[in-house]
CSV table of C-alpha atoms in Angstrom, one decimal:
chain,number,residue,atom,x,y,z
A,1,MET,CA,0.0,0.0,0.0
A,2,ALA,CA,1.4,3.4,-1.0
A,3,LYS,CA,1.6,6.1,1.7
A,4,GLN,CA,1.7,9.8,0.9
A,5,LYS,CA,2.8,12.2,3.7
A,6,GLY,CA,2.2,15.9,3.8
A,7,ASN,CA,0.0,16.0,0.7
A,8,VAL,CA,-1.6,19.4,0.7
A,9,VAL,CA,-4.0,18.4,-2.1
A,10,THR,CA,-5.8,15.6,-0.2
A,11,TYR,CA,-5.3,16.9,3.4
A,12,GLY,CA,-8.7,16.9,5.2
A,13,LEU,CA,-10.5,15.8,2.0
A,14,SER,CA,-13.7,13.8,2.5
A,15,GLY,CA,-16.5,12.7,0.3
A,16,LYS,CA,-17.1,11.2,-3.1
A,17,ILE,CA,-15.5,12.1,-6.4
A,18,GLY,CA,-17.6,11.0,-9.3
A,19,ASP,CA,-18.4,7.4,-9.3
A,20,LEU,CA,-14.8,6.3,-8.7
A,21,LEU,CA,-13.3,7.3,-5.4
A,22,VAL,CA,-14.3,8.0,-1.8
A,23,PHE,CA,-12.2,10.0,0.6
A,24,ARG,CA,-12.6,9.8,4.4
A,25,GLN,CA,-10.7,10.9,7.5
A,26,GLN,CA,-9.5,8.4,10.1
A,27,ASP,CA,-7.1,9.3,13.0
A,28,GLY,CA,-5.9,12.4,11.2
A,29,LYS,CA,-5.2,10.5,8.0
A,30,THR,CA,-6.9,10.7,4.6
A,31,ILE,CA,-8.1,7.3,3.4
A,32,VAL,CA,-8.9,6.9,-0.3
A,33,SER,CA,-10.9,3.9,-1.6
A,34,LYS,CA,-13.0,2.7,-4.5
A,35,ILE,CA,-16.7,3.4,-4.3
A,36,PRO,CA,-18.4,0.2,-3.0
A,37,ALA,CA,-20.7,-1.7,-5.4
A,38,HIS,CA,-24.3,-2.2,-4.4
A,39,SER,CA,-26.8,-4.4,-6.2
A,40,GLY,CA,-29.7,-2.2,-5.3
A,41,THR,CA,-31.8,-4.9,-3.7
A,42,VAL,CA,-31.6,-5.7,0.0
A,43,SER,CA,-32.3,-9.2,1.3
A,44,GLU,CA,-34.2,-9.8,4.5
A,45,LYS,CA,-31.0,-10.9,6.2
A,46,GLN,CA,-29.3,-7.7,5.2
A,47,ALA,CA,-32.3,-5.6,6.4
A,48,ALA,CA,-32.2,-7.4,9.7
A,49,HIS,CA,-28.5,-6.8,10.1
A,50,ARG,CA,-29.0,-3.1,9.3
A,51,ARG,CA,-31.7,-2.8,12.0
A,52,ARG,CA,-29.4,-4.5,14.5
A,53,PHE,CA,-26.5,-2.2,13.5
A,54,GLN,CA,-28.8,0.8,13.9
A,55,GLN,CA,-29.6,-0.5,17.5
A,56,ALA,CA,-25.9,-0.8,18.1
A,57,VAL,CA,-25.3,2.8,17.0
A,58,ILE,CA,-28.1,4.0,19.2
A,59,TYR,CA,-26.6,2.0,22.2
A,60,ALA,CA,-23.1,3.4,21.5
A,61,LYS,CA,-24.3,7.0,21.4
A,62,ALA,CA,-26.1,6.6,24.7
A,63,ALA,CA,-23.2,4.6,26.3
A,64,THR,CA,-20.5,7.2,25.3
A,65,VAL,CA,-22.6,10.1,26.8
A,66,SER,CA,-22.5,8.5,30.2
A,67,PRO,CA,-19.2,9.2,31.9
A,68,GLU,CA,-18.9,5.8,33.5
A,69,THR,CA,-19.5,3.7,30.4
A,70,GLU,CA,-17.6,6.1,28.2
A,71,GLU,CA,-14.5,5.6,30.4
A,72,LEU,CA,-15.0,1.8,30.4
A,73,TYR,CA,-15.0,1.9,26.6
A,74,ARG,CA,-12.1,4.4,26.5
A,75,VAL,CA,-10.0,2.0,28.6
A,76,ALA,CA,-11.0,-1.0,26.4
A,77,ALA,CA,-10.2,0.9,23.2
A,78,GLY,CA,-6.8,0.5,21.6
A,79,LYS,CA,-4.7,3.0,19.8
A,80,GLY,CA,-6.7,4.6,16.9
A,81,ILE,CA,-10.0,3.1,18.1
A,82,SER,CA,-12.7,5.3,19.5
A,83,PRO,CA,-14.8,4.4,22.6
A,84,PHE,CA,-17.9,4.7,20.3
A,85,ASN,CA,-16.5,2.0,18.0
A,86,VAL,CA,-15.7,-0.3,21.0
A,87,ALA,CA,-19.3,0.2,22.3
A,88,VAL,CA,-20.7,-0.7,18.8
A,89,ALA,CA,-18.6,-3.9,18.8
A,90,ASP,CA,-19.5,-4.7,22.4
A,91,PHE,CA,-23.2,-4.5,21.4
A,92,PHE,CA,-22.7,-7.4,19.0
A,93,ASN,CA,-20.7,-9.7,21.3
A,94,ALA,CA,-22.3,-11.7,24.1
A,95,PRO,CA,-20.1,-12.8,27.1
A,96,ASP,CA,-18.7,-16.3,27.1
A,97,ILE,CA,-19.0,-18.9,29.9
A,98,HIS,CA,-15.8,-21.0,29.8
A,99,HIS,CA,-16.2,-23.2,32.8
A,100,ILE,CA,-18.6,-24.0,35.6
A,101,ASP,CA,-16.9,-25.8,38.5
A,102,LEU,CA,-19.4,-27.7,40.7
A,103,SER,CA,-16.8,-29.6,42.7
A,104,GLU,CA,-17.3,-27.6,45.9
A,105,TYR,CA,-21.1,-27.6,45.8
A,106,THR,CA,-22.4,-30.5,47.9
A,107,GLY,CA,-25.9,-29.1,48.6
A,108,LYS,CA,-24.9,-27.6,51.9
A,109,ALA,CA,-25.1,-23.9,52.7
A,110,GLY,CA,-21.6,-22.4,52.2
A,111,GLY,CA,-20.9,-24.7,49.2
A,112,ARG,CA,-19.3,-22.8,46.3
A,113,ILE,CA,-19.9,-22.8,42.6
A,114,ARG,CA,-17.1,-21.2,40.6
A,115,ILE,CA,-17.7,-19.8,37.1
A,116,THR,CA,-15.1,-18.6,34.7
A,117,VAL,CA,-16.4,-16.0,32.2
A,118,ASP,CA,-15.2,-13.2,30.0
A,119,ASP,CA,-16.4,-10.6,27.6
A,120,ASP,CA,-14.7,-8.4,25.0
A,121,VAL,CA,-15.2,-5.4,27.3
A,122,ALA,CA,-16.6,-6.3,30.7
A,123,VAL,CA,-19.0,-8.8,32.4
A,124,LYS,CA,-21.7,-6.9,34.3
A,125,SER,CA,-23.3,-9.7,36.3
A,126,VAL,CA,-23.3,-13.5,36.9
A,127,LYS,CA,-26.4,-15.0,38.4
A,128,VAL,CA,-26.9,-18.5,39.6
A,129,GLU,CA,-30.1,-20.4,40.0
A,130,ILE,CA,-30.5,-23.8,41.6
A,131,ARG,CA,-33.7,-25.9,41.0
A,132,ASN,CA,-34.8,-29.3,42.1
A,133,ALA,CA,-35.4,-32.1,39.7
A,134,ASP,CA,-39.1,-31.2,39.7
A,135,GLY,CA,-38.3,-27.6,38.7
A,136,SER,CA,-39.0,-26.1,42.1
A,137,PRO,CA,-36.5,-23.3,43.1
A,138,VAL,CA,-33.9,-24.0,45.8
A,139,GLU,CA,-32.2,-20.7,45.7
A,140,ALA,CA,-30.9,-18.0,43.3
A,141,GLY,CA,-28.5,-15.1,43.6
A,142,ASP,CA,-25.6,-13.1,42.3
A,143,ALA,CA,-22.1,-14.5,42.1
A,144,ALA,CA,-19.2,-12.4,43.5
A,145,ARG,CA,-16.5,-11.1,41.1
A,146,GLY,CA,-13.0,-12.4,41.6
A,147,ALA,CA,-9.8,-11.9,39.7
A,148,GLY,CA,-9.2,-13.1,36.2
A,149,GLY,CA,-12.8,-13.6,35.1
A,150,LEU,CA,-13.5,-16.0,38.1
A,151,TRP,CA,-16.9,-15.5,39.8
A,152,THR,CA,-18.0,-17.4,42.9
A,153,TYR,CA,-21.5,-18.1,44.1
A,154,THR,CA,-21.8,-19.3,47.7
A,155,ALA,CA,-25.0,-21.3,48.5
A,156,VAL,CA,-27.1,-20.0,51.3
A,157,GLN,CA,-29.7,-22.9,51.5
A,158,ASP,CA,-29.3,-26.6,52.4
A,159,ASN,CA,-30.3,-28.8,49.5
A,160,ASP,CA,-30.8,-32.4,50.8
A,161,ASN,CA,-31.3,-34.2,47.4
A,162,LEU,CA,-29.1,-33.2,44.5
A,163,ASP,CA,-30.3,-36.0,42.1
A,164,GLY,CA,-31.5,-34.4,38.9
A,165,ASP,CA,-31.1,-30.8,40.2
A,166,LYS,CA,-30.2,-28.2,37.7
A,167,ILE,CA,-27.9,-25.2,38.1
A,168,THR,CA,-28.4,-22.3,35.6
A,169,VAL,CA,-25.7,-19.7,35.2
A,170,THR,CA,-26.7,-16.4,33.5
A,171,VAL,CA,-24.0,-13.9,32.5
A,172,SER,CA,-24.7,-10.4,31.1
A,173,ASP,CA,-22.5,-7.7,29.8
A,174,VAL,CA,-22.8,-3.9,29.7
A,175,PRO,CA,-25.0,-3.6,26.6
A,176,GLY,CA,-27.3,-6.3,28.1
A,177,ASN,CA,-26.2,-9.3,26.0
A,178,VAL,CA,-26.9,-12.5,27.9
A,179,MET,CA,-25.4,-16.0,27.8
A,180,GLN,CA,-26.9,-18.8,29.8
A,181,GLU,CA,-25.7,-22.3,30.5
A,182,GLU,CA,-27.4,-25.1,32.5
A,183,ARG,CA,-25.8,-28.1,34.3
A,184,GLU,CA,-27.5,-31.1,35.8
A,185,LEU,CA,-26.1,-32.5,39.1
């Protein structure tokens, strides 16, 4: 790729020239590219993606107005990437649940469930729900954040019979994306 430095002709130029070139500014540099080709028709899948992208832009605008979330996205942004762009990307990416460790949960109060999760920016919450085999609730609550993506839920109720019980872990990130995983005991 050719690079031109100090070109007074293209400095600050943006827009379209004829049906050939598009000029835009990014990080103080002028980017020149060929005009993208469009077929003129939009498939339902493309229309759905455009609607989702529009929602992402609306989210990013709101997120970067709030000082707390704007700072969160500023810290996550790399060189040459705006907090706004990070917020748009975060909107599209749900958190991941990597591991649910049930080895310390024996059904007794004080037993621990450890969950390893991550997200491209930040995990907002990890919730744990324990249900009996018949679907009746045993308990539910928030896991506590630890270091390195490790969250720990400490049971508060005794659970006498674990056969067929289900543990559901629900993880959410800042834009509200949710990932859920269920384990049977």
